[in-house]
Amino acid sequence: MEWLIIVFILMFVIAPVMWLKPSPRQKRQMALRSCAARQGVAVKMAKPPLHHFRGTMPAYRWHYPQQAPGPDFVLVRDSNASDALEPFHAGWRWRIAPLRPLPDVASTHLRTLLERLPQDALVLESNAHSLTLWWWESQTAERFTRYLADIEPLKKALSGLSDHPPAKPLAPDGVEQRNV
């Protein structure tokens, strides 16, 4: 009887330690996020550009070069989009379409990426600063590296296609340079 009480007390002491151990899903996500960080991808938990969405979602960001900003657009998967939105390709709809049509090279890379993304990828967003993928991280780090083969050429093709005119550089005295 004493041994049973000792075993019960030990189990009671060890149980909280087991709760601190990461689950297999958490281990997979940690490996995925560290792999993404090594590839130069910024991972943040943020509110996605979806209507009626509460909470946060993982956002994987590929930053455009500062001197070559990207275009503004938002693509949403059909499952999270209104039927009123314009269809684009492979079950994706424009929530915000680019102001100017994308060049053929960029459009081809974009279509290829959209066909390959997992079902839990809900939004692909581009702004002047970055290309962002909003998804629930269902894949492994190894599988994620395969998407990089599609994302990097897309980012390169979109760089410099900003919807906004570039700011004029400042002169050394802090005044805008004038073209004479």
Coordinates of C-alpha atoms in Angstrom, one line a residue:
M1 CA 0.0 0.0 0.0
E2 CA 2.9 2.4 0.8
W3 CA 4.4 1.7 -2.7
L4 CA 1.1 2.6 -4.3
I5 CA 1.0 5.9 -2.5
I6 CA 4.6 6.7 -3.4
V7 CA 3.9 5.9 -7.1
F8 CA 0.8 8.0 -7.1
I9 CA 2.7 11.0 -5.6
L10 CA 5.5 10.6 -8.1
M11 CA 3.0 10.6 -11.0
F12 CA 1.4 13.7 -9.5
V13 CA 4.8 15.4 -9.4
I14 CA 5.8 14.3 -12.9
A15 CA 2.5 15.1 -14.7
P16 CA 3.1 18.9 -15.0
V17 CA 6.5 18.3 -16.5
M18 CA 4.9 16.2 -19.3
W19 CA 2.5 19.1 -20.0
L20 CA 5.5 21.3 -20.8
K21 CA 6.8 18.9 -23.4
P22 CA 5.9 20.1 -26.9
S23 CA 3.4 18.0 -28.9
P24 CA 4.4 16.5 -32.2
R25 CA 2.5 19.3 -34.0
Q26 CA 4.4 21.9 -32.1
K27 CA 7.7 20.2 -32.8
R28 CA 6.8 20.2 -36.6
Q29 CA 5.9 23.9 -36.5
M30 CA 9.1 24.8 -34.7
A31 CA 11.1 23.0 -37.3
L32 CA 9.1 24.6 -40.1
R33 CA 9.5 28.1 -38.7
S34 CA 13.3 27.7 -38.1
C35 CA 13.7 26.3 -41.6
A36 CA 11.8 29.3 -43.0
A37 CA 13.9 31.8 -40.9
R38 CA 17.1 30.2 -42.3
Q39 CA 15.7 30.8 -45.8
G40 CA 15.2 34.5 -45.1
V41 CA 11.5 34.3 -44.5
A42 CA 10.0 36.4 -41.7
V43 CA 7.3 34.4 -39.8
K44 CA 4.8 36.3 -37.6
M45 CA 1.4 35.6 -36.0
A46 CA -0.9 38.4 -37.3
K47 CA -4.5 39.1 -38.3
P48 CA -5.0 38.0 -41.9
P49 CA -6.8 40.2 -44.5
L50 CA -10.0 38.2 -44.2
H51 CA -13.5 39.5 -43.3
H52 CA -15.0 38.2 -40.1
F53 CA -11.8 36.5 -39.0
R54 CA -11.0 36.6 -35.3
G55 CA -7.6 35.9 -33.9
T56 CA -4.3 35.5 -35.6
M57 CA -2.8 33.3 -38.3
P58 CA 0.8 32.5 -39.3
A59 CA 2.1 34.9 -41.9
Y60 CA 5.2 34.0 -43.9
R61 CA 6.8 37.2 -45.4
W62 CA 9.3 37.5 -48.2
H63 CA 10.6 41.1 -48.3
Y64 CA 11.1 42.9 -51.6
P65 CA 14.3 44.9 -52.0
Q66 CA 13.8 48.5 -50.7
Q67 CA 14.8 50.0 -54.1
A68 CA 12.3 47.6 -56.0
P69 CA 8.9 47.6 -54.2
G70 CA 6.2 45.2 -55.2
P71 CA 2.6 45.7 -56.4
D72 CA -0.4 45.7 -54.2
F73 CA -2.8 42.8 -54.5
V74 CA -4.7 40.2 -52.3
L75 CA -5.7 36.8 -53.5
V76 CA -8.1 34.7 -51.4
R77 CA -8.9 31.0 -51.7
D78 CA -12.4 30.3 -52.9
S79 CA -13.3 28.6 -49.6
N80 CA -12.8 32.0 -47.8
A81 CA -13.9 34.4 -50.6
S82 CA -17.2 35.9 -51.6
D83 CA -18.7 34.8 -54.9
A84 CA -18.7 38.5 -55.8
L85 CA -14.9 38.6 -56.0
E86 CA -13.4 38.1 -59.4
P87 CA -12.0 34.6 -60.0
F88 CA -8.4 34.4 -60.9
H89 CA -6.9 30.9 -61.2
A90 CA -7.0 27.4 -59.5
G91 CA -9.6 28.2 -56.9
W92 CA -8.3 31.7 -56.0
R93 CA -10.1 35.1 -56.3
W94 CA -8.9 38.7 -56.4
R95 CA -9.9 40.6 -53.3
I96 CA -7.7 43.4 -54.4
A97 CA -6.4 43.1 -58.0
P98 CA -3.2 44.8 -59.1
L99 CA -3.7 48.3 -60.7
R100 CA -1.8 47.3 -63.8
P101 CA -1.8 43.8 -65.3
L102 CA 1.1 41.7 -64.2
P103 CA 3.8 40.9 -66.8
D104 CA 3.5 37.4 -68.4
V105 CA 6.5 36.1 -66.4
A106 CA 5.1 37.2 -63.1
S107 CA 1.6 35.9 -64.0
T108 CA 3.1 32.5 -64.9
H109 CA 5.0 32.2 -61.7
L110 CA 1.9 33.3 -59.7
R111 CA -0.3 30.7 -61.4
T112 CA 2.2 28.0 -60.8
L113 CA 2.5 28.8 -57.1
L114 CA -1.3 29.0 -56.6
E115 CA -1.6 25.5 -58.2
R116 CA 1.0 24.0 -55.8
L117 CA 0.0 25.7 -52.5
P118 CA -1.6 23.4 -49.8
Q119 CA -5.4 23.7 -49.1
D120 CA -4.7 25.4 -45.8
A121 CA -3.1 28.4 -47.6
L122 CA -5.9 31.0 -47.5
V123 CA -4.4 34.3 -48.6
L124 CA -1.5 35.5 -50.8
E125 CA -0.9 39.2 -50.3
S126 CA 1.6 41.6 -51.9
N127 CA 2.3 45.1 -50.9
A128 CA 5.2 47.5 -51.5
H129 CA 7.3 45.9 -48.8
S130 CA 6.6 42.1 -49.0
L131 CA 4.9 39.1 -50.4
T132 CA 3.0 37.3 -47.7
L133 CA 1.5 33.8 -47.5
W134 CA -1.2 33.3 -44.8
W135 CA -1.5 29.6 -44.0
W136 CA -2.0 27.1 -41.2
E137 CA 1.4 25.4 -41.5
S138 CA 0.1 21.9 -42.4
Q139 CA 3.3 20.9 -44.2
T140 CA 6.8 19.8 -43.0
A141 CA 9.9 21.9 -43.4
E142 CA 11.1 19.6 -46.2
R143 CA 7.8 20.2 -48.1
F144 CA 8.0 24.0 -47.4
T145 CA 11.4 24.2 -49.2
R146 CA 9.7 22.9 -52.4
Y147 CA 7.4 26.0 -52.4
L148 CA 10.5 28.3 -52.2
A149 CA 11.3 27.2 -55.8
D150 CA 8.1 28.8 -56.9
I151 CA 8.0 31.8 -54.4
E152 CA 11.5 33.1 -55.1
P153 CA 11.1 33.6 -58.9
L154 CA 7.7 35.1 -58.2
K155 CA 9.2 37.6 -55.7
K156 CA 11.9 38.4 -58.2
A157 CA 9.3 38.9 -61.0
L158 CA 7.1 41.2 -58.8
S159 CA 10.0 43.3 -57.5
G160 CA 9.9 46.8 -59.0
L161 CA 6.3 46.6 -60.1
S162 CA 5.1 49.0 -57.4
D163 CA 1.7 50.7 -57.8
H164 CA 3.2 53.9 -56.3
P165 CA 5.8 56.1 -57.9
P166 CA 9.2 55.9 -56.2
A167 CA 10.0 58.7 -53.8
K168 CA 12.5 61.3 -54.9
P169 CA 15.8 61.0 -53.1
L170 CA 16.8 63.7 -50.7
A171 CA 19.9 65.9 -51.3
P172 CA 22.6 65.8 -48.6
D173 CA 21.1 69.0 -47.1
G174 CA 17.7 67.2 -46.6
V175 CA 15.9 69.0 -49.5
E176 CA 14.3 67.1 -52.4
Q177 CA 16.4 67.1 -55.5
R178 CA 14.9 68.9 -58.5
N179 CA 15.3 67.8 -62.1
V180 CA 16.4 70.9 -64.0

